[in-house]
Coordinates of C-alpha atoms in Angstrom, one line a residue:
M299 CA 114.2 143.3 76.4
W300 CA 115.3 141.3 73.4
K301 CA 116.6 138.5 75.7
L302 CA 113.2 138.1 77.2
S303 CA 111.7 138.0 73.7
I304 CA 114.1 135.2 72.7
A305 CA 113.5 133.3 75.9
L306 CA 109.7 133.5 75.4
S307 CA 110.1 132.4 71.8
L308 CA 112.2 129.4 72.7
A309 CA 109.8 128.4 75.6
S310 CA 106.8 128.5 73.3
A311 CA 108.7 126.5 70.6
F312 CA 109.4 123.7 73.0
A313 CA 106.1 123.8 74.9
Q314 CA 103.9 120.7 74.6
P315 CA 100.4 121.1 73.3
P316 CA 97.7 120.4 75.8
A317 CA 96.5 116.8 75.9
I318 CA 93.1 116.2 74.4
A319 CA 91.0 113.8 76.6
S320 CA 89.3 111.0 74.9
E321 CA 87.6 107.8 76.0
A322 CA 90.9 105.9 75.7
T323 CA 92.9 108.3 77.9
T324 CA 90.3 108.7 80.6
A325 CA 90.6 105.1 81.6
H326 CA 93.7 106.0 83.7
P327 CA 96.0 103.2 82.9
T328 CA 98.1 102.1 85.9
C329 CA 101.8 101.7 86.0
S330 CA 101.5 98.2 87.4
A331 CA 101.3 96.9 83.8
A332 CA 104.5 98.6 82.7
S333 CA 107.6 96.4 83.1
E334 CA 110.0 99.3 84.0
Y335 CA 108.1 99.7 87.3
H336 CA 108.9 96.1 88.3
Q337 CA 112.6 95.9 87.7
L338 CA 113.3 95.8 91.4
D339 CA 110.5 93.5 92.5
F340 CA 113.1 90.9 93.5
W341 CA 113.9 93.1 96.4
I342 CA 110.4 92.9 98.0
G343 CA 110.4 91.1 101.3
D344 CA 112.5 90.8 104.5
W345 CA 116.3 91.1 104.2
D346 CA 119.1 90.7 106.8
T347 CA 122.7 91.9 106.3
F348 CA 125.7 90.2 107.7
E349 CA 129.4 91.1 108.0
T350 CA 131.2 89.1 105.3
D351 CA 134.5 89.0 107.2
T352 CA 133.0 87.2 110.2
P353 CA 131.2 83.9 109.5
N354 CA 128.1 83.1 111.5
S355 CA 127.9 86.6 112.8
P356 CA 124.6 88.1 113.9
S357 CA 122.6 90.3 111.5
E358 CA 123.9 93.8 111.2
A359 CA 120.7 95.3 109.9
R360 CA 117.2 94.3 108.8
A361 CA 115.2 95.7 106.0
H362 CA 111.5 95.2 105.1
I363 CA 110.7 96.2 101.5
D364 CA 107.0 96.7 100.5
P365 CA 105.4 97.6 97.2
I366 CA 103.4 100.9 97.5
A367 CA 101.4 103.2 95.2
Q368 CA 99.5 100.3 93.6
G369 CA 102.7 98.4 92.9
C370 CA 104.4 101.3 91.1
A371 CA 107.1 102.0 93.8
L372 CA 108.9 100.4 96.7
H373 CA 109.2 101.5 100.3

C-alpha cells in the first residue's frame, strides 16, 4: 500500500497544472511559423534514386514528398 502512496505522491508532484485559456492562447498559433518544422523542407518535391556504381543507369526508385498538416509535416 505504501508503494501506491509514494507513486501517487510522485505523480502529483510532477503533474502539470491545467492551462488557463486566455485571449492570447485561444488564437491557435500554427506550427508553420516555427523553424523546427521546416528543417526538412529541402526534401519537398520529386526525387529519383540511381545506382552509384553504374553510370547512366535508369532510376531505381521515385519519391514524391509533399508538405501536409498545414505545412507542419512531410508525407
